[in-house]
């Protein structure tokens, strides 16, 4: 995900092109995904401290900025649009001791990754919204896992028995 900072209200830029007008929030840490979906809405994360963010959805057609979650909290969130309409995938430690993946819809968080004693270090969803890949930090060793993006059932991925660490490179 591209990282941007605009404390002076400069145009939002990512990978060589403007994404839209300055946001009314102020300093924006991360644009999780800018997609041609639902009138090209964007998820914006306002950084409010180290590893703390408030999530908003920006609609450039109406110029509306809608608060989603994290407002008034001191919590870590990373988010991307999910496969279902109105669904947002979220990585957060808010609901447990470790960072885990959740589906957020209509104000409710539902766990989608297993309840394990390891942090979900990062995650991604492919452009077709068919597969979620996430990386667990298992006692300092990174392992990759997959989920079906619609059912959240585990998808078997190749194993690399001789590898200490396995990372997510990208999806198509």
PDB file of C-alpha atoms in Angstrom:
ATOM      1  CA  UNK A   1       0.000   0.000   0.000  1.00  0.00           C
ATOM      2  CA  UNK A   2       1.348   3.445  -0.790  1.00  0.00           C
ATOM      3  CA  UNK A   3       2.159   5.734   2.112  1.00  0.00           C
ATOM      4  CA  UNK A   4       1.435   9.418   1.834  1.00  0.00           C
ATOM      5  CA  UNK A   5       1.705  12.449   4.074  1.00  0.00           C
ATOM      6  CA  UNK A   6      -0.017  15.745   3.387  1.00  0.00           C
ATOM      7  CA  UNK A   7       0.188  18.046   6.393  1.00  0.00           C
ATOM      8  CA  UNK A   8      -0.001  21.134   4.152  1.00  0.00           C
ATOM      9  CA  UNK A   9      -2.950  19.869   2.080  1.00  0.00           C
ATOM     10  CA  UNK A  10      -0.898  19.057  -1.013  1.00  0.00           C
ATOM     11  CA  UNK A  11      -2.594  16.784  -3.567  1.00  0.00           C
ATOM     12  CA  UNK A  12      -2.645  13.107  -2.659  1.00  0.00           C
ATOM     13  CA  UNK A  13      -0.138  11.284  -4.863  1.00  0.00           C
ATOM     14  CA  UNK A  14       0.597   7.618  -5.284  1.00  0.00           C
ATOM     15  CA  UNK A  15       2.903   5.913  -7.736  1.00  0.00           C
ATOM     16  CA  UNK A  16       3.171   8.893 -10.027  1.00  0.00           C
ATOM     17  CA  UNK A  17      -0.356  10.270 -10.206  1.00  0.00           C
ATOM     18  CA  UNK A  18      -2.831  12.310  -8.215  1.00  0.00           C
ATOM     19  CA  UNK A  19      -5.620  10.327  -6.605  1.00  0.00           C
ATOM     20  CA  UNK A  20      -7.900  13.233  -5.811  1.00  0.00           C
ATOM     21  CA  UNK A  21      -8.275  16.476  -3.903  1.00  0.00           C
ATOM     22  CA  UNK A  22      -6.696  17.035  -0.499  1.00  0.00           C
ATOM     23  CA  UNK A  23      -8.569  15.218   2.240  1.00  0.00           C
ATOM     24  CA  UNK A  24     -10.200  17.283   4.981  1.00  0.00           C
ATOM     25  CA  UNK A  25      -8.726  15.082   7.715  1.00  0.00           C
ATOM     26  CA  UNK A  26      -5.195  16.465   7.619  1.00  0.00           C
ATOM     27  CA  UNK A  27      -2.206  14.150   7.869  1.00  0.00           C
ATOM     28  CA  UNK A  28      -2.997  10.826   6.215  1.00  0.00           C
ATOM     29  CA  UNK A  29      -0.728   7.840   6.783  1.00  0.00           C
ATOM     30  CA  UNK A  30      -1.933   5.211   4.383  1.00  0.00           C
ATOM     31  CA  UNK A  31      -4.201   4.813   1.420  1.00  0.00           C
ATOM     32  CA  UNK A  32      -5.017   1.131   1.778  1.00  0.00           C
ATOM     33  CA  UNK A  33      -6.656   0.744  -1.608  1.00  0.00           C
ATOM     34  CA  UNK A  34      -7.859   3.229  -4.179  1.00  0.00           C
ATOM     35  CA  UNK A  35     -10.100   1.184  -6.378  1.00  0.00           C
ATOM     36  CA  UNK A  36     -12.626   1.684  -9.119  1.00  0.00           C
ATOM     37  CA  UNK A  37     -15.393   0.361  -6.923  1.00  0.00           C
ATOM     38  CA  UNK A  38     -18.488   2.035  -5.553  1.00  0.00           C
ATOM     39  CA  UNK A  39     -17.725   5.304  -7.386  1.00  0.00           C
ATOM     40  CA  UNK A  40     -13.982   4.920  -6.686  1.00  0.00           C
ATOM     41  CA  UNK A  41     -14.223   5.311  -2.914  1.00  0.00           C
ATOM     42  CA  UNK A  42     -10.992   5.204  -0.926  1.00  0.00           C
ATOM     43  CA  UNK A  43     -10.061   3.952   2.514  1.00  0.00           C
ATOM     44  CA  UNK A  44      -7.993   6.559   4.343  1.00  0.00           C
ATOM     45  CA  UNK A  45      -6.171   6.035   7.631  1.00  0.00           C
ATOM     46  CA  UNK A  46      -5.497   9.089   9.780  1.00  0.00           C
ATOM     47  CA  UNK A  47      -2.445   8.449  11.923  1.00  0.00           C
ATOM     48  CA  UNK A  48      -3.098   9.645  15.474  1.00  0.00           C
ATOM     49  CA  UNK A  49       0.054   8.207  17.049  1.00  0.00           C
ATOM     50  CA  UNK A  50       2.639   5.492  16.654  1.00  0.00           C
ATOM     51  CA  UNK A  51       0.736   2.425  15.396  1.00  0.00           C
ATOM     52  CA  UNK A  52      -2.622   4.136  15.967  1.00  0.00           C
ATOM     53  CA  UNK A  53      -5.075   5.076  13.240  1.00  0.00           C
ATOM     54  CA  UNK A  54      -8.623   6.200  12.545  1.00  0.00           C
ATOM     55  CA  UNK A  55     -10.219   4.785   9.369  1.00  0.00           C
ATOM     56  CA  UNK A  56     -12.404   6.786   6.994  1.00  0.00           C
ATOM     57  CA  UNK A  57     -13.992   6.215   3.614  1.00  0.00           C
ATOM     58  CA  UNK A  58     -13.715   9.062   1.116  1.00  0.00           C
ATOM     59  CA  UNK A  59     -16.151   9.430  -1.783  1.00  0.00           C
ATOM     60  CA  UNK A  60     -14.666  11.833  -4.357  1.00  0.00           C
ATOM     61  CA  UNK A  61     -17.981  12.095  -6.236  1.00  0.00           C
ATOM     62  CA  UNK A  62     -19.766  13.610  -3.226  1.00  0.00           C
ATOM     63  CA  UNK A  63     -16.633  14.836  -1.369  1.00  0.00           C
ATOM     64  CA  UNK A  64     -18.012  12.991   1.685  1.00  0.00           C
ATOM     65  CA  UNK A  65     -15.615  11.683   4.312  1.00  0.00           C
ATOM     66  CA  UNK A  66     -17.290   9.005   6.430  1.00  0.00           C
ATOM     67  CA  UNK A  67     -15.742   7.835   9.729  1.00  0.00           C
ATOM     68  CA  UNK A  68     -15.669   4.017   9.888  1.00  0.00           C
ATOM     69  CA  UNK A  69     -13.815   2.944  13.042  1.00  0.00           C
ATOM     70  CA  UNK A  70     -10.981   3.973  15.343  1.00  0.00           C
ATOM     71  CA  UNK A  71     -12.271   7.494  16.015  1.00  0.00           C
ATOM     72  CA  UNK A  72     -11.418   8.493  19.587  1.00  0.00           C
ATOM     73  CA  UNK A  73      -9.484   5.239  20.139  1.00  0.00           C
ATOM     74  CA  UNK A  74      -5.768   4.634  20.511  1.00  0.00           C
ATOM     75  CA  UNK A  75      -5.650   1.433  18.445  1.00  0.00           C
ATOM     76  CA  UNK A  76      -3.704  -0.034  15.512  1.00  0.00           C
ATOM     77  CA  UNK A  77      -5.711  -0.738  12.342  1.00  0.00           C
ATOM     78  CA  UNK A  78      -4.734  -1.754   8.817  1.00  0.00           C
ATOM     79  CA  UNK A  79      -7.605  -2.060   6.333  1.00  0.00           C
ATOM     80  CA  UNK A  80      -8.485  -3.061   2.767  1.00  0.00           C
ATOM     81  CA  UNK A  81     -11.772  -3.500   0.924  1.00  0.00           C
ATOM     82  CA  UNK A  82     -13.115  -7.057   1.124  1.00  0.00           C
ATOM     83  CA  UNK A  83     -14.948  -9.207  -1.423  1.00  0.00           C
ATOM     84  CA  UNK A  84     -18.490  -8.497  -0.187  1.00  0.00           C
ATOM     85  CA  UNK A  85     -20.283  -5.189  -0.722  1.00  0.00           C
ATOM     86  CA  UNK A  86     -19.651  -2.894   2.264  1.00  0.00           C
ATOM     87  CA  UNK A  87     -17.025  -5.223   3.746  1.00  0.00           C
ATOM     88  CA  UNK A  88     -13.631  -4.088   4.981  1.00  0.00           C
ATOM     89  CA  UNK A  89     -10.830  -6.459   5.979  1.00  0.00           C
ATOM     90  CA  UNK A  90      -9.007  -5.274   9.090  1.00  0.00           C
ATOM     91  CA  UNK A  91      -5.826  -6.313  10.882  1.00  0.00           C
ATOM     92  CA  UNK A  92      -5.846  -5.200  14.521  1.00  0.00           C
ATOM     93  CA  UNK A  93      -4.912  -6.316  18.053  1.00  0.00           C
ATOM     94  CA  UNK A  94      -8.008  -4.551  19.450  1.00  0.00           C
ATOM     95  CA  UNK A  95     -10.063  -7.657  20.250  1.00  0.00           C
ATOM     96  CA  UNK A  96      -7.323  -9.890  21.649  1.00  0.00           C
ATOM     97  CA  UNK A  97      -3.714 -10.172  22.705  1.00  0.00           C
ATOM     98  CA  UNK A  98      -2.397 -10.677  19.146  1.00  0.00           C
ATOM     99  CA  UNK A  99      -3.009  -8.977  15.791  1.00  0.00           C
ATOM    100  CA  UNK A 100      -5.666 -10.895  13.905  1.00  0.00           C
ATOM    101  CA  UNK A 101      -7.704 -10.505  10.702  1.00  0.00           C
ATOM    102  CA  UNK A 102     -11.329  -9.425  10.890  1.00  0.00           C
ATOM    103  CA  UNK A 103     -14.139  -8.680   8.495  1.00  0.00           C
ATOM    104  CA  UNK A 104     -15.828  -5.368   9.370  1.00  0.00           C
ATOM    105  CA  UNK A 105     -19.329  -4.781   8.068  1.00  0.00           C
ATOM    106  CA  UNK A 106     -22.102  -2.516   9.325  1.00  0.00           C
ATOM    107  CA  UNK A 107     -20.091  -1.627  12.437  1.00  0.00           C
ATOM    108  CA  UNK A 108     -19.334  -5.214  13.503  1.00  0.00           C
ATOM    109  CA  UNK A 109     -15.965  -7.021  13.594  1.00  0.00           C
ATOM    110  CA  UNK A 110     -15.975 -10.771  12.826  1.00  0.00           C
ATOM    111  CA  UNK A 111     -12.750 -12.790  13.182  1.00  0.00           C
ATOM    112  CA  UNK A 112     -11.639 -14.484   9.953  1.00  0.00           C
ATOM    113  CA  UNK A 113      -8.120 -15.705  10.824  1.00  0.00           C
ATOM    114  CA  UNK A 114      -7.572 -18.473  13.395  1.00  0.00           C
ATOM    115  CA  UNK A 115      -7.151 -17.582  17.068  1.00  0.00           C
ATOM    116  CA  UNK A 116      -3.446 -18.349  17.477  1.00  0.00           C
ATOM    117  CA  UNK A 117      -0.722 -16.994  19.756  1.00  0.00           C
ATOM    118  CA  UNK A 118       1.019 -15.224  16.871  1.00  0.00           C
ATOM    119  CA  UNK A 119       0.566 -11.841  15.214  1.00  0.00           C
ATOM    120  CA  UNK A 120      -0.748 -11.477  11.694  1.00  0.00           C
ATOM    121  CA  UNK A 121       2.196  -9.408  10.442  1.00  0.00           C
ATOM    122  CA  UNK A 122       0.580  -8.310   7.150  1.00  0.00           C
ATOM    123  CA  UNK A 123      -2.111  -9.233   4.658  1.00  0.00           C
ATOM    124  CA  UNK A 124      -3.331  -8.577   1.140  1.00  0.00           C
ATOM    125  CA  UNK A 125      -6.297  -9.419  -1.066  1.00  0.00           C
ATOM    126  CA  UNK A 126      -6.010 -10.024  -4.799  1.00  0.00           C
ATOM    127  CA  UNK A 127      -7.595  -7.614  -7.294  1.00  0.00           C
ATOM    128  CA  UNK A 128     -10.326 -10.074  -8.231  1.00  0.00           C
ATOM    129  CA  UNK A 129     -11.293 -10.340  -4.531  1.00  0.00           C
ATOM    130  CA  UNK A 130     -10.964 -14.135  -4.549  1.00  0.00           C
ATOM    131  CA  UNK A 131      -8.041 -14.785  -2.202  1.00  0.00           C
ATOM    132  CA  UNK A 132      -6.694 -13.282   1.013  1.00  0.00           C
ATOM    133  CA  UNK A 133      -3.048 -13.958   1.848  1.00  0.00           C
ATOM    134  CA  UNK A 134      -1.688 -13.237   5.297  1.00  0.00           C
ATOM    135  CA  UNK A 135       1.642 -13.665   6.993  1.00  0.00           C
ATOM    136  CA  UNK A 136       1.974 -14.919  10.569  1.00  0.00           C
ATOM    137  CA  UNK A 137       4.967 -14.100  12.745  1.00  0.00           C
ATOM    138  CA  UNK A 138       5.456 -17.471  14.421  1.00  0.00           C
ATOM    139  CA  UNK A 139       8.115 -16.821  17.084  1.00  0.00           C
ATOM    140  CA  UNK A 140      10.190 -14.716  14.694  1.00  0.00           C
ATOM    141  CA  UNK A 141       9.614 -16.910  11.632  1.00  0.00           C
ATOM    142  CA  UNK A 142       7.217 -15.757   8.922  1.00  0.00           C
ATOM    143  CA  UNK A 143       4.743 -18.222   7.403  1.00  0.00           C
ATOM    144  CA  UNK A 144       2.143 -17.458   4.714  1.00  0.00           C
ATOM    145  CA  UNK A 145      -1.493 -18.602   4.874  1.00  0.00           C
ATOM    146  CA  UNK A 146      -4.419 -18.197   2.505  1.00  0.00           C
ATOM    147  CA  UNK A 147      -8.191 -17.733   2.810  1.00  0.00           C
ATOM    148  CA  UNK A 148     -11.009 -17.766   0.295  1.00  0.00           C
ATOM    149  CA  UNK A 149     -12.108 -14.100   0.203  1.00  0.00           C
ATOM    150  CA  UNK A 150     -15.833 -14.895   0.157  1.00  0.00           C
ATOM    151  CA  UNK A 151     -16.105 -17.850   2.586  1.00  0.00           C
ATOM    152  CA  UNK A 152     -12.946 -17.236   4.679  1.00  0.00           C
ATOM    153  CA  UNK A 153     -12.176 -20.961   4.498  1.00  0.00           C
ATOM    154  CA  UNK A 154      -8.488 -21.824   4.611  1.00  0.00           C
ATOM    155  CA  UNK A 155      -6.837 -22.376   1.238  1.00  0.00           C
ATOM    156  CA  UNK A 156      -3.929 -24.783   1.064  1.00  0.00           C
ATOM    157  CA  UNK A 157      -0.723 -23.093  -0.101  1.00  0.00           C
ATOM    158  CA  UNK A 158       2.580 -24.720  -1.092  1.00  0.00           C
ATOM    159  CA  UNK A 159       4.936 -25.462   1.781  1.00  0.00           C
ATOM    160  CA  UNK A 160       8.621 -24.614   1.820  1.00  0.00           C
ATOM    161  CA  UNK A 161      10.072 -27.059   4.392  1.00  0.00           C
ATOM    162  CA  UNK A 162      13.671 -25.844   4.061  1.00  0.00           C
ATOM    163  CA  UNK A 163      12.743 -22.155   4.397  1.00  0.00           C
ATOM    164  CA  UNK A 164      13.041 -20.261   7.693  1.00  0.00           C
ATOM    165  CA  UNK A 165      10.795 -17.483   6.410  1.00  0.00           C
ATOM    166  CA  UNK A 166       8.163 -17.261   3.685  1.00  0.00           C
ATOM    167  CA  UNK A 167       6.880 -13.845   2.586  1.00  0.00           C
ATOM    168  CA  UNK A 168       3.997 -12.594   0.466  1.00  0.00           C
ATOM    169  CA  UNK A 169       5.386 -11.122  -2.752  1.00  0.00           C
ATOM    170  CA  UNK A 170       2.232  -9.980  -4.519  1.00  0.00           C
ATOM    171  CA  UNK A 171      -0.915 -11.164  -6.244  1.00  0.00           C
ATOM    172  CA  UNK A 172      -2.464 -10.819  -9.672  1.00  0.00           C
TER     173      UNK A 172
END
